[in-house]
Amino acid sequence: MQNVISRGKAAVVAVGVVVLTVILSGCLQSQTVVNVNGDGSGTVEETFLMQQQVLQMLAGMSEGSGFSLLDEAELESDASDYGEGVTLQSAEEVNTDWGGGYRAVYFFEDVNQVKINQNPSNDVPAQGAQMGPDQPRAEEYIRFEMDSGQPNTLDVILPEQGDAELESQNEAEGNGSAETGDVAQQEIESLAELYRDMRISVDVMVDGRIVDTDATHVEGNTVTLLDMDFNRIIERPEMLEELASREAGTITEVQQTVNDIPGIKVEVQPRVRVRFQ
């Protein structure tokens, strides 16, 4: 594989007034599951897919005879992005009718060292990025604090508005936000195309029974921090208009706007506690 994938972080300016750092309209689906054991060790399972037609386009732009999002050398090199001491355990190619990509499993010894970027823009290959190397970065980290005991106590610290290491183009240029109602229909339609088929989720799964938690979305031993099916947003034109008028520039800002939409799960608290044994 000849320089097929570069996993540098990326951003896109959408519909003139909205910046959302998950490039290439409707192209990606990202699922992250953090598995935590009682001793603080565990794994991060990352599944990343891009739409088949986008993969075909990127294949046409790449050098060489083959194209794949799976590059084990790059995944191994990028393991440190998840925190100190994190290593690549396994990686495999994944193909579905909708798209193709990879599933990677990373091992960690201490969840206190782990950080999860809930914005998947760093997984997009450079051939598809509409940005240069000096463009803003999208780093919206979820972090963890854990004390092992009877029961174990796991605190999950979520990114808040203003925490993301990203300056929107409008802020950089000194432009203000548009008023709701001032957004052109064409811009709303463009935003709908940007979101189509996109889905991003982040779950925390503990090894054992949850004794108690103040997390909003819990099922069995799994806490859902984020599950955004953007097709649900497309069904709400008024929500698209609000996102455009607010110039939502990060996943965190989008979460704060769409958390009441049925079918979308968003943890709105800045910190949640999970006690398990």
PDB file of C-alpha atoms in Angstrom:
ATOM      1  CA  MET A   1       0.000   0.000   0.000  1.00  0.00           C
ATOM      2  CA  GLN A   2       1.650   3.219  -1.169  1.00  0.00           C
ATOM      3  CA  ASN A   3       0.803   6.148   1.068  1.00  0.00           C
ATOM      4  CA  VAL A   4      -2.856   5.255   0.744  1.00  0.00           C
ATOM      5  CA  ILE A   5      -3.997   6.471   4.138  1.00  0.00           C
ATOM      6  CA  SER A   6      -2.955   9.448   6.199  1.00  0.00           C
ATOM      7  CA  ARG A   7      -4.943   9.646   9.409  1.00  0.00           C
ATOM      8  CA  GLY A   8      -4.275  13.302  10.113  1.00  0.00           C
ATOM      9  CA  LYS A   9      -7.193  15.146  11.691  1.00  0.00           C
ATOM     10  CA  ALA A  10      -9.513  16.993   9.315  1.00  0.00           C
ATOM     11  CA  ALA A  11     -12.302  19.531   9.151  1.00  0.00           C
ATOM     12  CA  VAL A  12     -14.752  20.857   6.585  1.00  0.00           C
ATOM     13  CA  VAL A  13     -16.582  24.127   6.184  1.00  0.00           C
ATOM     14  CA  ALA A  14     -20.216  23.227   5.409  1.00  0.00           C
ATOM     15  CA  VAL A  15     -22.883  25.393   3.761  1.00  0.00           C
ATOM     16  CA  GLY A  16     -20.940  28.581   4.306  1.00  0.00           C
ATOM     17  CA  VAL A  17     -22.087  29.215   7.876  1.00  0.00           C
ATOM     18  CA  VAL A  18     -21.747  25.818   9.576  1.00  0.00           C
ATOM     19  CA  VAL A  19     -18.487  24.133  10.509  1.00  0.00           C
ATOM     20  CA  LEU A  20     -18.750  20.433  11.360  1.00  0.00           C
ATOM     21  CA  THR A  21     -15.511  18.510  11.650  1.00  0.00           C
ATOM     22  CA  VAL A  22     -16.618  15.157  10.272  1.00  0.00           C
ATOM     23  CA  ILE A  23     -15.955  15.740   6.579  1.00  0.00           C
ATOM     24  CA  LEU A  24     -17.375  14.402   3.348  1.00  0.00           C
ATOM     25  CA  SER A  25     -21.165  14.616   3.401  1.00  0.00           C
ATOM     26  CA  GLY A  26     -22.919  11.558   4.733  1.00  0.00           C
ATOM     27  CA  CYS A  27     -19.835   9.446   4.327  1.00  0.00           C
ATOM     28  CA  LEU A  28     -18.999   7.960   7.674  1.00  0.00           C
ATOM     29  CA  GLN A  29     -20.178   5.827  10.555  1.00  0.00           C
ATOM     30  CA  SER A  30     -18.089   5.529  13.704  1.00  0.00           C
ATOM     31  CA  GLN A  31     -18.624   3.290  16.742  1.00  0.00           C
ATOM     32  CA  THR A  32     -16.380   3.270  19.817  1.00  0.00           C
ATOM     33  CA  VAL A  33     -16.798   0.885  22.760  1.00  0.00           C
ATOM     34  CA  VAL A  34     -14.609   1.253  25.853  1.00  0.00           C
ATOM     35  CA  ASN A  35     -14.515  -2.004  27.845  1.00  0.00           C
ATOM     36  CA  VAL A  36     -13.382  -1.518  31.454  1.00  0.00           C
ATOM     37  CA  ASN A  37     -12.361  -4.310  33.849  1.00  0.00           C
ATOM     38  CA  GLY A  38     -12.423  -4.147  37.625  1.00  0.00           C
ATOM     39  CA  ASP A  39      -8.655  -3.655  37.839  1.00  0.00           C
ATOM     40  CA  GLY A  40      -8.785  -0.661  35.471  1.00  0.00           C
ATOM     41  CA  SER A  41      -7.495  -2.486  32.419  1.00  0.00           C
ATOM     42  CA  GLY A  42      -9.539  -3.028  29.284  1.00  0.00           C
ATOM     43  CA  THR A  43      -9.892  -2.374  25.583  1.00  0.00           C
ATOM     44  CA  VAL A  44     -11.081   0.271  23.168  1.00  0.00           C
ATOM     45  CA  GLU A  45     -12.922  -1.188  20.179  1.00  0.00           C
ATOM     46  CA  GLU A  46     -13.152   1.201  17.261  1.00  0.00           C
ATOM     47  CA  THR A  47     -15.218   0.473  14.141  1.00  0.00           C
ATOM     48  CA  PHE A  48     -14.961   2.998  11.330  1.00  0.00           C
ATOM     49  CA  LEU A  49     -16.807   2.817   7.994  1.00  0.00           C
ATOM     50  CA  MET A  50     -17.038   5.050   4.957  1.00  0.00           C
ATOM     51  CA  GLN A  51     -19.708   4.863   2.265  1.00  0.00           C
ATOM     52  CA  GLN A  52     -18.860   2.581  -0.658  1.00  0.00           C
ATOM     53  CA  GLN A  53     -19.166   5.309  -3.287  1.00  0.00           C
ATOM     54  CA  VAL A  54     -16.797   7.524  -1.310  1.00  0.00           C
ATOM     55  CA  LEU A  55     -14.305   4.668  -1.030  1.00  0.00           C
ATOM     56  CA  GLN A  56     -14.484   4.232  -4.789  1.00  0.00           C
ATOM     57  CA  MET A  57     -13.792   7.933  -5.252  1.00  0.00           C
ATOM     58  CA  LEU A  58     -10.813   7.805  -2.891  1.00  0.00           C
ATOM     59  CA  ALA A  59      -9.519   4.700  -4.645  1.00  0.00           C
ATOM     60  CA  GLY A  60      -9.500   6.661  -7.883  1.00  0.00           C
ATOM     61  CA  MET A  61      -7.485   9.427  -6.216  1.00  0.00           C
ATOM     62  CA  SER A  62      -4.925   7.138  -4.582  1.00  0.00           C
ATOM     63  CA  GLU A  63      -1.618   6.012  -6.012  1.00  0.00           C
ATOM     64  CA  GLY A  64      -0.996   2.353  -6.610  1.00  0.00           C
ATOM     65  CA  SER A  65      -3.363  -0.469  -7.475  1.00  0.00           C
ATOM     66  CA  GLY A  66      -5.103  -0.958  -4.125  1.00  0.00           C
ATOM     67  CA  PHE A  67      -7.047   1.056  -1.597  1.00  0.00           C
ATOM     68  CA  SER A  68      -8.107   0.214   1.926  1.00  0.00           C
ATOM     69  CA  LEU A  69      -8.896   2.145   5.075  1.00  0.00           C
ATOM     70  CA  LEU A  70      -7.149  -0.589   7.039  1.00  0.00           C
ATOM     71  CA  ASP A  71      -3.466   0.191   7.588  1.00  0.00           C
ATOM     72  CA  GLU A  72      -2.188  -1.756  10.591  1.00  0.00           C
ATOM     73  CA  ALA A  73       1.083   0.159  10.708  1.00  0.00           C
ATOM     74  CA  GLU A  74      -0.764   3.453  10.987  1.00  0.00           C
ATOM     75  CA  LEU A  75      -3.203   2.050  13.547  1.00  0.00           C
ATOM     76  CA  GLU A  76      -0.334   0.783  15.646  1.00  0.00           C
ATOM     77  CA  SER A  77       1.423   4.124  15.397  1.00  0.00           C
ATOM     78  CA  ASP A  78      -1.736   5.992  16.363  1.00  0.00           C
ATOM     79  CA  ALA A  79      -2.456   3.829  19.428  1.00  0.00           C
ATOM     80  CA  SER A  80      -0.795   6.478  21.592  1.00  0.00           C
ATOM     81  CA  ASP A  81      -3.581   8.883  20.581  1.00  0.00           C
ATOM     82  CA  TYR A  82      -5.770   6.926  23.014  1.00  0.00           C
ATOM     83  CA  GLY A  83      -3.391   7.604  25.863  1.00  0.00           C
ATOM     84  CA  GLU A  84      -0.142   6.528  27.449  1.00  0.00           C
ATOM     85  CA  GLY A  85       0.532   2.798  27.345  1.00  0.00           C
ATOM     86  CA  VAL A  86      -2.276   1.966  24.885  1.00  0.00           C
ATOM     87  CA  THR A  87      -1.309  -0.648  22.273  1.00  0.00           C
ATOM     88  CA  LEU A  88      -2.953  -2.130  19.201  1.00  0.00           C
ATOM     89  CA  GLN A  89      -4.235  -5.635  19.957  1.00  0.00           C
ATOM     90  CA  SER A  90      -5.885  -6.550  16.647  1.00  0.00           C
ATOM     91  CA  ALA A  91      -7.257  -5.057  13.437  1.00  0.00           C
ATOM     92  CA  GLU A  92      -9.465  -6.416  10.696  1.00  0.00           C
ATOM     93  CA  GLU A  93     -11.139  -5.170   7.558  1.00  0.00           C
ATOM     94  CA  VAL A  94     -14.921  -4.703   7.661  1.00  0.00           C
ATOM     95  CA  ASN A  95     -17.237  -4.558   4.649  1.00  0.00           C
ATOM     96  CA  THR A  96     -21.012  -4.073   4.570  1.00  0.00           C
ATOM     97  CA  ASP A  97     -23.530  -3.253   1.870  1.00  0.00           C
ATOM     98  CA  TRP A  98     -23.385   0.386   2.996  1.00  0.00           C
ATOM     99  CA  GLY A  99     -19.659   0.868   3.393  1.00  0.00           C
ATOM    100  CA  GLY A 100     -16.234  -0.450   4.194  1.00  0.00           C
ATOM    101  CA  GLY A 101     -13.531   0.178   6.747  1.00  0.00           C
ATOM    102  CA  TYR A 102     -11.964  -1.512   9.728  1.00  0.00           C
ATOM    103  CA  ARG A 103     -12.415  -2.682  13.293  1.00  0.00           C
ATOM    104  CA  ALA A 104      -9.454  -2.103  15.608  1.00  0.00           C
ATOM    105  CA  VAL A 105      -9.062  -3.244  19.218  1.00  0.00           C
ATOM    106  CA  TYR A 106      -6.635  -1.426  21.512  1.00  0.00           C
ATOM    107  CA  PHE A 107      -5.501  -2.680  24.925  1.00  0.00           C
ATOM    108  CA  PHE A 108      -4.848  -0.485  27.946  1.00  0.00           C
ATOM    109  CA  GLU A 109      -3.630  -1.325  31.451  1.00  0.00           C
ATOM    110  CA  ASP A 110      -4.945   1.794  33.176  1.00  0.00           C
ATOM    111  CA  VAL A 111      -8.187   3.504  32.129  1.00  0.00           C
ATOM    112  CA  ASN A 112      -7.011   6.611  33.991  1.00  0.00           C
ATOM    113  CA  GLN A 113      -4.562   7.141  31.115  1.00  0.00           C
ATOM    114  CA  VAL A 114      -7.162   6.694  28.370  1.00  0.00           C
ATOM    115  CA  LYS A 115      -8.700   9.502  26.330  1.00  0.00           C
ATOM    116  CA  ILE A 116     -11.326   9.068  23.610  1.00  0.00           C
ATOM    117  CA  ASN A 117     -11.794  11.671  20.899  1.00  0.00           C
ATOM    118  CA  GLN A 118     -15.551  11.609  20.260  1.00  0.00           C
ATOM    119  CA  ASN A 119     -15.021  13.465  16.969  1.00  0.00           C
ATOM    120  CA  PRO A 120     -14.063  10.858  14.320  1.00  0.00           C
ATOM    121  CA  SER A 121     -12.491  13.316  11.865  1.00  0.00           C
ATOM    122  CA  ASN A 122      -9.006  11.959  12.601  1.00  0.00           C
ATOM    123  CA  ASP A 123     -10.015   8.691  10.926  1.00  0.00           C
ATOM    124  CA  VAL A 124     -10.767  10.264   7.546  1.00  0.00           C
ATOM    125  CA  PRO A 125      -8.080   9.734   4.892  1.00  0.00           C
ATOM    126  CA  ALA A 126      -6.261  12.868   3.738  1.00  0.00           C
ATOM    127  CA  GLN A 127      -7.372  12.349   0.129  1.00  0.00           C
ATOM    128  CA  GLY A 128     -10.906  13.231   1.211  1.00  0.00           C
ATOM    129  CA  ALA A 129     -10.058  16.143   3.465  1.00  0.00           C
ATOM    130  CA  GLN A 130     -11.097  19.599   2.373  1.00  0.00           C
ATOM    131  CA  MET A 131      -8.394  21.269   4.415  1.00  0.00           C
ATOM    132  CA  GLY A 132      -4.694  21.897   4.668  1.00  0.00           C
ATOM    133  CA  PRO A 133      -2.303  20.901   7.442  1.00  0.00           C
ATOM    134  CA  ASP A 134      -2.750  24.268   9.202  1.00  0.00           C
ATOM    135  CA  GLN A 135      -6.543  24.024   9.505  1.00  0.00           C
ATOM    136  CA  PRO A 136      -8.208  23.745  12.955  1.00  0.00           C
ATOM    137  CA  ARG A 137      -8.129  20.377  14.687  1.00  0.00           C
ATOM    138  CA  ALA A 138     -11.119  18.583  16.166  1.00  0.00           C
ATOM    139  CA  GLU A 139     -10.167  17.079  19.512  1.00  0.00           C
ATOM    140  CA  GLU A 140     -13.092  16.520  21.879  1.00  0.00           C
ATOM    141  CA  TYR A 141     -11.715  14.170  24.505  1.00  0.00           C
ATOM    142  CA  ILE A 142     -13.636  11.950  26.901  1.00  0.00           C
ATOM    143  CA  ARG A 143     -11.471  11.052  29.916  1.00  0.00           C
ATOM    144  CA  PHE A 144     -11.735   8.619  32.831  1.00  0.00           C
ATOM    145  CA  GLU A 145     -10.947   8.411  36.529  1.00  0.00           C
ATOM    146  CA  MET A 146     -11.242   5.059  38.311  1.00  0.00           C
ATOM    147  CA  ASP A 147     -10.734   3.639  41.781  1.00  0.00           C
ATOM    148  CA  SER A 148     -10.817  -0.139  42.083  1.00  0.00           C
ATOM    149  CA  GLY A 149     -12.642  -1.504  45.111  1.00  0.00           C
ATOM    150  CA  GLN A 150     -15.872  -3.066  46.299  1.00  0.00           C
ATOM    151  CA  PRO A 151     -17.537  -1.718  44.286  1.00  0.00           C
ATOM    152  CA  ASN A 152     -15.305  -0.160  41.611  1.00  0.00           C
ATOM    153  CA  THR A 153     -15.915   3.526  40.914  1.00  0.00           C
ATOM    154  CA  LEU A 154     -15.520   4.842  37.371  1.00  0.00           C
ATOM    155  CA  ASP A 155     -15.951   8.558  36.618  1.00  0.00           C
ATOM    156  CA  VAL A 156     -16.393   9.597  32.993  1.00  0.00           C
ATOM    157  CA  ILE A 157     -15.493  13.220  32.195  1.00  0.00           C
ATOM    158  CA  LEU A 158     -17.093  14.479  28.998  1.00  0.00           C
ATOM    159  CA  PRO A 159     -15.990  17.424  26.854  1.00  0.00           C
ATOM    160  CA  GLU A 160     -17.903  20.637  27.408  1.00  0.00           C
ATOM    161  CA  GLN A 161     -18.546  23.492  25.039  1.00  0.00           C
ATOM    162  CA  GLY A 162     -15.329  25.436  24.689  1.00  0.00           C
ATOM    163  CA  ASP A 163     -13.130  22.450  25.585  1.00  0.00           C
ATOM    164  CA  ALA A 164     -12.622  21.310  21.990  1.00  0.00           C
ATOM    165  CA  GLU A 165      -9.321  22.313  20.431  1.00  0.00           C
ATOM    166  CA  LEU A 166     -11.039  23.887  17.465  1.00  0.00           C
ATOM    167  CA  GLU A 167     -11.549  27.441  16.383  1.00  0.00           C
ATOM    168  CA  SER A 168     -14.341  27.765  13.871  1.00  0.00           C
ATOM    169  CA  GLN A 169     -13.702  29.693  10.698  1.00  0.00           C
ATOM    170  CA  ASN A 170     -16.345  32.213  11.683  1.00  0.00           C
ATOM    171  CA  GLU A 171     -14.640  32.883  15.007  1.00  0.00           C
ATOM    172  CA  ALA A 172     -11.303  33.233  13.284  1.00  0.00           C
ATOM    173  CA  GLU A 173     -12.743  35.742  10.826  1.00  0.00           C
ATOM    174  CA  GLY A 174     -14.673  37.596  13.499  1.00  0.00           C
ATOM    175  CA  ASN A 175     -18.079  36.791  12.057  1.00  0.00           C
ATOM    176  CA  GLY A 176     -21.140  36.565  14.290  1.00  0.00           C
ATOM    177  CA  SER A 177     -23.799  33.879  14.339  1.00  0.00           C
ATOM    178  CA  ALA A 178     -26.732  34.112  11.991  1.00  0.00           C
ATOM    179  CA  GLU A 179     -30.150  34.689  13.470  1.00  0.00           C
ATOM    180  CA  THR A 180     -32.578  31.781  13.354  1.00  0.00           C
ATOM    181  CA  GLY A 181     -34.787  32.378  10.335  1.00  0.00           C
ATOM    182  CA  ASP A 182     -31.975  33.992   8.313  1.00  0.00           C
ATOM    183  CA  VAL A 183     -30.664  30.667   7.021  1.00  0.00           C
ATOM    184  CA  ALA A 184     -31.416  30.074   3.343  1.00  0.00           C
ATOM    185  CA  GLN A 185     -33.315  26.955   2.332  1.00  0.00           C
ATOM    186  CA  GLN A 186     -30.419  25.960   0.098  1.00  0.00           C
ATOM    187  CA  GLU A 187     -28.103  25.963   3.104  1.00  0.00           C
ATOM    188  CA  ILE A 188     -30.492  23.759   5.080  1.00  0.00           C
ATOM    189  CA  GLU A 189     -30.700  21.306   2.181  1.00  0.00           C
ATOM    190  CA  SER A 190     -26.905  21.255   1.933  1.00  0.00           C
ATOM    191  CA  LEU A 191     -26.654  20.544   5.645  1.00  0.00           C
ATOM    192  CA  ALA A 192     -29.119  17.666   5.249  1.00  0.00           C
ATOM    193  CA  GLU A 193     -26.858  16.136   2.608  1.00  0.00           C
ATOM    194  CA  LEU A 194     -23.854  16.579   4.901  1.00  0.00           C
ATOM    195  CA  TYR A 195     -25.590  14.589   7.643  1.00  0.00           C
ATOM    196  CA  ARG A 196     -27.253  11.877   5.554  1.00  0.00           C
ATOM    197  CA  ASP A 197     -26.467   8.328   6.791  1.00  0.00           C
ATOM    198  CA  MET A 198     -23.893   9.611   9.271  1.00  0.00           C
ATOM    199  CA  ARG A 199     -23.827   7.935  12.681  1.00  0.00           C
ATOM    200  CA  ILE A 200     -21.472   8.354  15.643  1.00  0.00           C
ATOM    201  CA  SER A 201     -21.635   6.396  18.900  1.00  0.00           C
ATOM    202  CA  VAL A 202     -19.524   6.033  22.051  1.00  0.00           C
ATOM    203  CA  ASP A 203     -20.331   3.428  24.729  1.00  0.00           C
ATOM    204  CA  VAL A 204     -18.663   2.370  27.967  1.00  0.00           C
ATOM    205  CA  MET A 205     -19.098  -1.294  28.935  1.00  0.00           C
ATOM    206  CA  VAL A 206     -17.998  -2.442  32.375  1.00  0.00           C
ATOM    207  CA  ASP A 207     -17.005  -6.007  33.257  1.00  0.00           C
ATOM    208  CA  GLY A 208     -19.571  -6.778  35.916  1.00  0.00           C
ATOM    209  CA  ARG A 209     -22.876  -5.516  37.244  1.00  0.00           C
ATOM    210  CA  ILE A 210     -23.604  -1.808  37.533  1.00  0.00           C
ATOM    211  CA  VAL A 211     -24.513  -1.145  41.166  1.00  0.00           C
ATOM    212  CA  ASP A 212     -25.565   2.441  40.598  1.00  0.00           C
ATOM    213  CA  THR A 213     -24.934   5.304  38.186  1.00  0.00           C
ATOM    214  CA  ASP A 214     -26.169   8.801  37.434  1.00  0.00           C
ATOM    215  CA  ALA A 215     -25.665   8.291  33.690  1.00  0.00           C
ATOM    216  CA  THR A 216     -28.681   9.139  31.530  1.00  0.00           C
ATOM    217  CA  HIS A 217     -28.616   6.165  29.147  1.00  0.00           C
ATOM    218  CA  VAL A 218     -27.921   2.751  30.697  1.00  0.00           C
ATOM    219  CA  GLU A 219     -28.750  -0.760  29.522  1.00  0.00           C
ATOM    220  CA  GLY A 220     -27.359  -3.755  31.384  1.00  0.00           C
ATOM    221  CA  ASN A 221     -23.654  -3.163  31.919  1.00  0.00           C
ATOM    222  CA  THR A 222     -23.407  -0.540  29.143  1.00  0.00           C
ATOM    223  CA  VAL A 223     -23.511   3.243  29.449  1.00  0.00           C
ATOM    224  CA  THR A 224     -24.160   5.132  26.216  1.00  0.00           C
ATOM    225  CA  LEU A 225     -22.415   8.486  26.147  1.00  0.00           C
ATOM    226  CA  LEU A 226     -23.303   9.326  22.576  1.00  0.00           C
ATOM    227  CA  ASP A 227     -25.416   7.782  19.852  1.00  0.00           C
ATOM    228  CA  MET A 228     -26.255  10.245  17.095  1.00  0.00           C
ATOM    229  CA  ASP A 229     -28.074   8.920  14.043  1.00  0.00           C
ATOM    230  CA  PHE A 230     -27.961  12.017  11.863  1.00  0.00           C
ATOM    231  CA  ASN A 231     -30.861  10.783   9.742  1.00  0.00           C
ATOM    232  CA  ARG A 232     -33.028  11.595  12.769  1.00  0.00           C
ATOM    233  CA  ILE A 233     -31.828  15.181  12.559  1.00  0.00           C
ATOM    234  CA  ILE A 234     -32.598  15.372   8.856  1.00  0.00           C
ATOM    235  CA  GLU A 235     -36.219  14.538   9.649  1.00  0.00           C
ATOM    236  CA  ARG A 236     -36.427  17.802  11.628  1.00  0.00           C
ATOM    237  CA  PRO A 237     -35.945  20.792   9.279  1.00  0.00           C
ATOM    238  CA  GLU A 238     -36.337  23.215  12.190  1.00  0.00           C
ATOM    239  CA  MET A 239     -33.420  21.521  13.920  1.00  0.00           C
ATOM    240  CA  LEU A 240     -31.247  21.834  10.824  1.00  0.00           C
ATOM    241  CA  GLU A 241     -32.068  25.539  10.713  1.00  0.00           C
ATOM    242  CA  GLU A 242     -31.118  25.934  14.361  1.00  0.00           C
ATOM    243  CA  LEU A 243     -27.819  24.129  13.854  1.00  0.00           C
ATOM    244  CA  ALA A 244     -27.038  26.358  10.887  1.00  0.00           C
ATOM    245  CA  SER A 245     -27.941  29.550  12.721  1.00  0.00           C
ATOM    246  CA  ARG A 246     -25.825  28.545  15.724  1.00  0.00           C
ATOM    247  CA  GLU A 247     -22.857  27.723  13.484  1.00  0.00           C
ATOM    248  CA  ALA A 248     -22.319  24.450  15.362  1.00  0.00           C
ATOM    249  CA  GLY A 249     -18.602  23.796  15.060  1.00  0.00           C
ATOM    250  CA  THR A 250     -18.037  20.642  17.124  1.00  0.00           C
ATOM    251  CA  ILE A 251     -19.773  17.388  17.961  1.00  0.00           C
ATOM    252  CA  THR A 252     -20.262  18.752  21.487  1.00  0.00           C
ATOM    253  CA  GLU A 253     -22.176  21.770  20.159  1.00  0.00           C
ATOM    254  CA  VAL A 254     -24.324  19.579  17.926  1.00  0.00           C
ATOM    255  CA  GLN A 255     -25.108  17.339  20.935  1.00  0.00           C
ATOM    256  CA  GLN A 256     -26.362  20.261  22.970  1.00  0.00           C
ATOM    257  CA  THR A 257     -28.796  21.194  20.211  1.00  0.00           C
ATOM    258  CA  VAL A 258     -30.205  17.781  19.268  1.00  0.00           C
ATOM    259  CA  ASN A 259     -30.318  15.948  22.616  1.00  0.00           C
ATOM    260  CA  ASP A 260     -34.148  16.088  22.797  1.00  0.00           C
ATOM    261  CA  ILE A 261     -34.719  14.409  19.409  1.00  0.00           C
ATOM    262  CA  PRO A 262     -36.282  10.923  19.828  1.00  0.00           C
ATOM    263  CA  GLY A 263     -33.848   8.177  18.873  1.00  0.00           C
ATOM    264  CA  ILE A 264     -30.767  10.253  19.696  1.00  0.00           C
ATOM    265  CA  LYS A 265     -28.887   9.530  22.926  1.00  0.00           C
ATOM    266  CA  VAL A 266     -26.640  12.187  24.380  1.00  0.00           C
ATOM    267  CA  GLU A 267     -25.117  12.425  27.835  1.00  0.00           C
ATOM    268  CA  VAL A 268     -25.723  16.054  28.821  1.00  0.00           C
ATOM    269  CA  GLN A 269     -23.883  15.966  32.160  1.00  0.00           C
ATOM    270  CA  PRO A 270     -20.213  17.007  32.158  1.00  0.00           C
ATOM    271  CA  ARG A 271     -19.339  14.105  34.454  1.00  0.00           C
ATOM    272  CA  VAL A 272     -21.037  10.795  35.244  1.00  0.00           C
ATOM    273  CA  ARG A 273     -20.222   8.130  37.819  1.00  0.00           C
ATOM    274  CA  VAL A 274     -20.557   4.369  37.356  1.00  0.00           C
ATOM    275  CA  ARG A 275     -20.141   2.025  40.330  1.00  0.00           C
ATOM    276  CA  PHE A 276     -19.832  -1.648  39.402  1.00  0.00           C
ATOM    277  CA  GLN A 277     -18.711  -4.990  40.779  1.00  0.00           C
TER     278      GLN A 277
END
